Amino acid sequence: MTVMCDGRQAPATLTAEESPIAGELLTPGRAARELGLRSGEFDLAAQLGEILTLPPDPEARPGPGGPWRRRRVPAEEVRRLRAEEGFPGTLRERLRTVGAAEAAELLGVGAGRFLRLARAGCFAPVRFYVNRYGAVVWLYLATELTACADREPELLRGDLPAVLRVVLDGGQDWRGRKWRSRQVARLMGEAADGWESAAVIAAVLPPEELASVVEDPRERSVLRRLRPTLALPGAGPAAREAVERVTTAEEFDEVLWYRVNLSRSLDRARHRQPAADRLRHPTRPGGTSPTGSEDAPFRIPAAPAAPMSPATATAPATATVPIPSLPPLRPPVLARAPRPAPCET
């Protein structure tokens, strides 16, 4: 049985538990059993927004994995999904993931062409795992692949667009970046306050970059406490190194992107709640003021836009957060020597 980076793939076993009561909040494990999903399938469903989850009680005791692992599922959400026509087959089809070989077959292209398209950033991996040889194996959502094929059939036949050829000729590989941006966007959407938002962004920065942006040790302590788990560590040294590589930004422009947005999130967090107060109340986000344009939660875009074909190229969305006095940004440190890329599929 394969163990995924973001959750165990335990066998789905339905038990004779009582049906959930209206208004009841279920643990993720209970909701998964009610829906007949494996734990990894349930995590993916929550990640994709197929299942609504609610943030944990701020007064609850912190548990492993931070607040993201203690979310709850309304009983009504389970009932809604179970009432769908074709359940559970329709839900499982929306959650079906495929590797590179199956993805190429699904799109009707050769394995080599699919790999080139994936490296150029045309598809965003939804998860990954590290096989016994220490290689990263990327998985893609089948429904997203077919939607992309319907939207841009020209990518599947003939010469690749020039912009994609430039990316590939430069040796770039956007698969890890697209996976990171997907995780950051999801976790930013679940963040309860500015400190949790900042912790999400900090989770993908190399340690030396984080120390360069966040000089206050108390603030770094807050970010460490709130840091989400992007992926489970591997079982051996090679697997751990591969997971670290996937979860950490390395390219200059990606690092700079996250540095800028971390500075903005920190500016908002400091305004709402000082770091010392957040340390005294680690599970209690700072108070909020009446809703307004200036108080809307900061949301990071899904990282710099990946190169696309000229027909669909659009400018990346930019965050509009009122920041009266943003401190000057230092250039990225990038002190680490580039590590040789492991074999990936």
Short mmCIF file of N, CA and C in Angstrom, two decimals, residues 40-98:
data_model
loop_
_atom_site.label_atom_id
_atom_site.label_comp_id
_atom_site.label_asym_id
_atom_site.label_seq_id
_atom_site.Cartn_x
_atom_site.Cartn_y
_atom_site.Cartn_z
N GLY A 40 -6.89 9.44 2.85
CA GLY A 40 -6.28 10.27 1.81
C GLY A 40 -7.30 10.84 0.86
N GLU A 41 -8.32 10.07 0.54
CA GLU A 41 -9.38 10.57 -0.34
C GLU A 41 -10.15 11.69 0.34
N PHE A 42 -10.41 11.54 1.63
CA PHE A 42 -11.13 12.60 2.35
C PHE A 42 -10.30 13.88 2.39
N ASP A 43 -9.00 13.75 2.68
CA ASP A 43 -8.14 14.95 2.71
C ASP A 43 -8.17 15.66 1.36
N LEU A 44 -8.12 14.87 0.28
CA LEU A 44 -8.15 15.47 -1.05
C LEU A 44 -9.49 16.15 -1.31
N ALA A 45 -10.59 15.53 -0.87
CA ALA A 45 -11.91 16.12 -1.06
C ALA A 45 -12.01 17.46 -0.33
N ALA A 46 -11.48 17.52 0.88
CA ALA A 46 -11.49 18.77 1.63
C ALA A 46 -10.61 19.82 0.96
N GLN A 47 -9.46 19.38 0.47
CA GLN A 47 -8.54 20.29 -0.21
C GLN A 47 -9.17 20.90 -1.46
N LEU A 48 -9.95 20.11 -2.17
CA LEU A 48 -10.56 20.58 -3.42
C LEU A 48 -11.87 21.31 -3.20
N GLY A 49 -12.35 21.37 -1.95
CA GLY A 49 -13.61 22.04 -1.67
C GLY A 49 -14.83 21.18 -1.95
N GLU A 50 -14.62 19.89 -2.17
CA GLU A 50 -15.76 18.98 -2.37
C GLU A 50 -16.51 18.76 -1.06
N ILE A 51 -15.82 18.88 0.05
CA ILE A 51 -16.41 18.71 1.38
C ILE A 51 -16.11 19.96 2.19
N LEU A 52 -17.14 20.56 2.72
CA LEU A 52 -16.98 21.75 3.55
C LEU A 52 -16.44 21.35 4.92
N THR A 53 -15.37 22.00 5.35
CA THR A 53 -14.86 21.80 6.70
C THR A 53 -14.86 23.14 7.43
N LEU A 54 -15.03 23.09 8.74
CA LEU A 54 -15.08 24.29 9.57
C LEU A 54 -13.86 24.37 10.45
N PRO A 55 -13.39 25.57 10.77
CA PRO A 55 -12.21 25.71 11.63
C PRO A 55 -12.50 25.18 13.03
N PRO A 56 -11.46 24.77 13.75
CA PRO A 56 -11.66 24.23 15.09
C PRO A 56 -12.04 25.30 16.09
N ASP A 57 -12.54 24.86 17.23
CA ASP A 57 -12.87 25.77 18.32
C ASP A 57 -11.59 26.45 18.78
N PRO A 58 -11.54 27.80 18.78
CA PRO A 58 -10.30 28.49 19.19
C PRO A 58 -9.89 28.18 20.62
N GLU A 59 -10.84 27.73 21.45
CA GLU A 59 -10.51 27.42 22.84
C GLU A 59 -10.03 25.98 22.99
N ALA A 60 -10.11 25.19 21.89
CA ALA A 60 -9.73 23.77 21.99
C ALA A 60 -8.22 23.65 22.16
N ARG A 61 -7.82 22.54 22.78
CA ARG A 61 -6.41 22.30 22.99
C ARG A 61 -5.71 22.02 21.67
N PRO A 62 -4.54 22.61 21.41
CA PRO A 62 -3.87 22.35 20.15
C PRO A 62 -3.48 20.89 20.02
N GLY A 63 -3.51 20.37 18.81
CA GLY A 63 -3.14 18.99 18.56
C GLY A 63 -2.07 18.92 17.50
N PRO A 64 -1.63 17.71 17.13
CA PRO A 64 -0.59 17.57 16.11
C PRO A 64 -1.06 18.10 14.77
N GLY A 65 -0.15 18.75 14.06
CA GLY A 65 -0.48 19.27 12.73
C GLY A 65 -1.10 20.64 12.75
N GLY A 66 -1.27 21.26 13.94
CA GLY A 66 -1.83 22.59 13.99
C GLY A 66 -3.33 22.61 13.75
N PRO A 67 -3.90 23.81 13.64
CA PRO A 67 -5.35 23.93 13.49
C PRO A 67 -5.89 23.29 12.23
N TRP A 68 -5.05 23.13 11.20
CA TRP A 68 -5.56 22.56 9.95
C TRP A 68 -5.97 21.10 10.12
N ARG A 69 -5.38 20.38 11.08
CA ARG A 69 -5.70 18.97 11.27
C ARG A 69 -6.87 18.79 12.23
N ARG A 70 -7.42 19.85 12.80
CA ARG A 70 -8.49 19.71 13.79
C ARG A 70 -9.80 20.32 13.30
N ARG A 71 -9.94 20.46 12.00
CA ARG A 71 -11.17 21.01 11.46
C ARG A 71 -12.30 20.00 11.59
N ARG A 72 -13.53 20.47 11.52
CA ARG A 72 -14.71 19.63 11.69
C ARG A 72 -15.61 19.72 10.47
N VAL A 73 -16.46 18.71 10.30
CA VAL A 73 -17.33 18.61 9.14
C VAL A 73 -18.78 18.64 9.61
N PRO A 74 -19.60 19.56 9.10
CA PRO A 74 -21.03 19.57 9.48
C PRO A 74 -21.72 18.30 9.02
N ALA A 75 -22.59 17.78 9.85
CA ALA A 75 -23.33 16.56 9.49
C ALA A 75 -24.15 16.78 8.23
N GLU A 76 -24.66 18.00 8.03
CA GLU A 76 -25.46 18.29 6.84
C GLU A 76 -24.63 18.12 5.57
N GLU A 77 -23.32 18.37 5.66
CA GLU A 77 -22.46 18.20 4.49
C GLU A 77 -22.37 16.73 4.10
N VAL A 78 -22.29 15.86 5.09
CA VAL A 78 -22.26 14.42 4.81
C VAL A 78 -23.57 13.99 4.17
N ARG A 79 -24.69 14.48 4.70
CA ARG A 79 -25.99 14.12 4.13
C ARG A 79 -26.12 14.61 2.70
N ARG A 80 -25.62 15.80 2.42
CA ARG A 80 -25.71 16.36 1.07
C ARG A 80 -24.97 15.46 0.06
N LEU A 81 -23.78 15.04 0.43
CA LEU A 81 -22.99 14.21 -0.48
C LEU A 81 -23.60 12.83 -0.65
N ARG A 82 -24.12 12.27 0.41
CA ARG A 82 -24.71 10.93 0.32
C ARG A 82 -26.01 10.94 -0.48
N ALA A 83 -26.66 12.12 -0.57
CA ALA A 83 -27.90 12.22 -1.33
C ALA A 83 -27.67 12.44 -2.82
N GLU A 84 -26.41 12.65 -3.22
CA GLU A 84 -26.12 12.87 -4.64
C GLU A 84 -26.45 11.63 -5.46
N GLU A 85 -26.94 11.85 -6.67
CA GLU A 85 -27.21 10.73 -7.56
C GLU A 85 -25.89 10.06 -7.95
N GLY A 86 -25.84 8.77 -7.84
CA GLY A 86 -24.63 8.03 -8.19
C GLY A 86 -23.61 7.92 -7.09
N PHE A 87 -23.94 8.44 -5.87
CA PHE A 87 -23.00 8.33 -4.76
C PHE A 87 -22.78 6.85 -4.42
N PRO A 88 -21.55 6.45 -4.08
CA PRO A 88 -20.33 7.27 -3.95
C PRO A 88 -19.48 7.34 -5.22
N GLY A 89 -19.95 6.70 -6.30
CA GLY A 89 -19.15 6.66 -7.51
C GLY A 89 -18.86 8.03 -8.09
N THR A 90 -19.86 8.92 -8.09
CA THR A 90 -19.65 10.26 -8.66
C THR A 90 -18.63 11.06 -7.85
N LEU A 91 -18.69 10.91 -6.52
CA LEU A 91 -17.72 11.63 -5.68
C LEU A 91 -16.32 11.08 -5.91
N ARG A 92 -16.19 9.77 -5.96
CA ARG A 92 -14.87 9.17 -6.17
C ARG A 92 -14.29 9.56 -7.54
N GLU A 93 -15.16 9.67 -8.54
CA GLU A 93 -14.67 10.06 -9.87
C GLU A 93 -14.11 11.47 -9.85
N ARG A 94 -14.74 12.36 -9.09
CA ARG A 94 -14.22 13.73 -8.98
C ARG A 94 -12.90 13.78 -8.23
N LEU A 95 -12.63 12.74 -7.45
CA LEU A 95 -11.40 12.70 -6.65
C LEU A 95 -10.33 11.82 -7.29
N ARG A 96 -10.59 11.27 -8.46
CA ARG A 96 -9.65 10.31 -9.06
C ARG A 96 -8.37 11.01 -9.48
N THR A 97 -7.26 10.45 -9.06
CA THR A 97 -5.96 10.98 -9.43
C THR A 97 -5.24 9.96 -10.31
N VAL A 98 -4.38 10.47 -11.18
CA VAL A 98 -3.65 9.61 -12.11
C VAL A 98 -2.19 10.02 -12.14
#
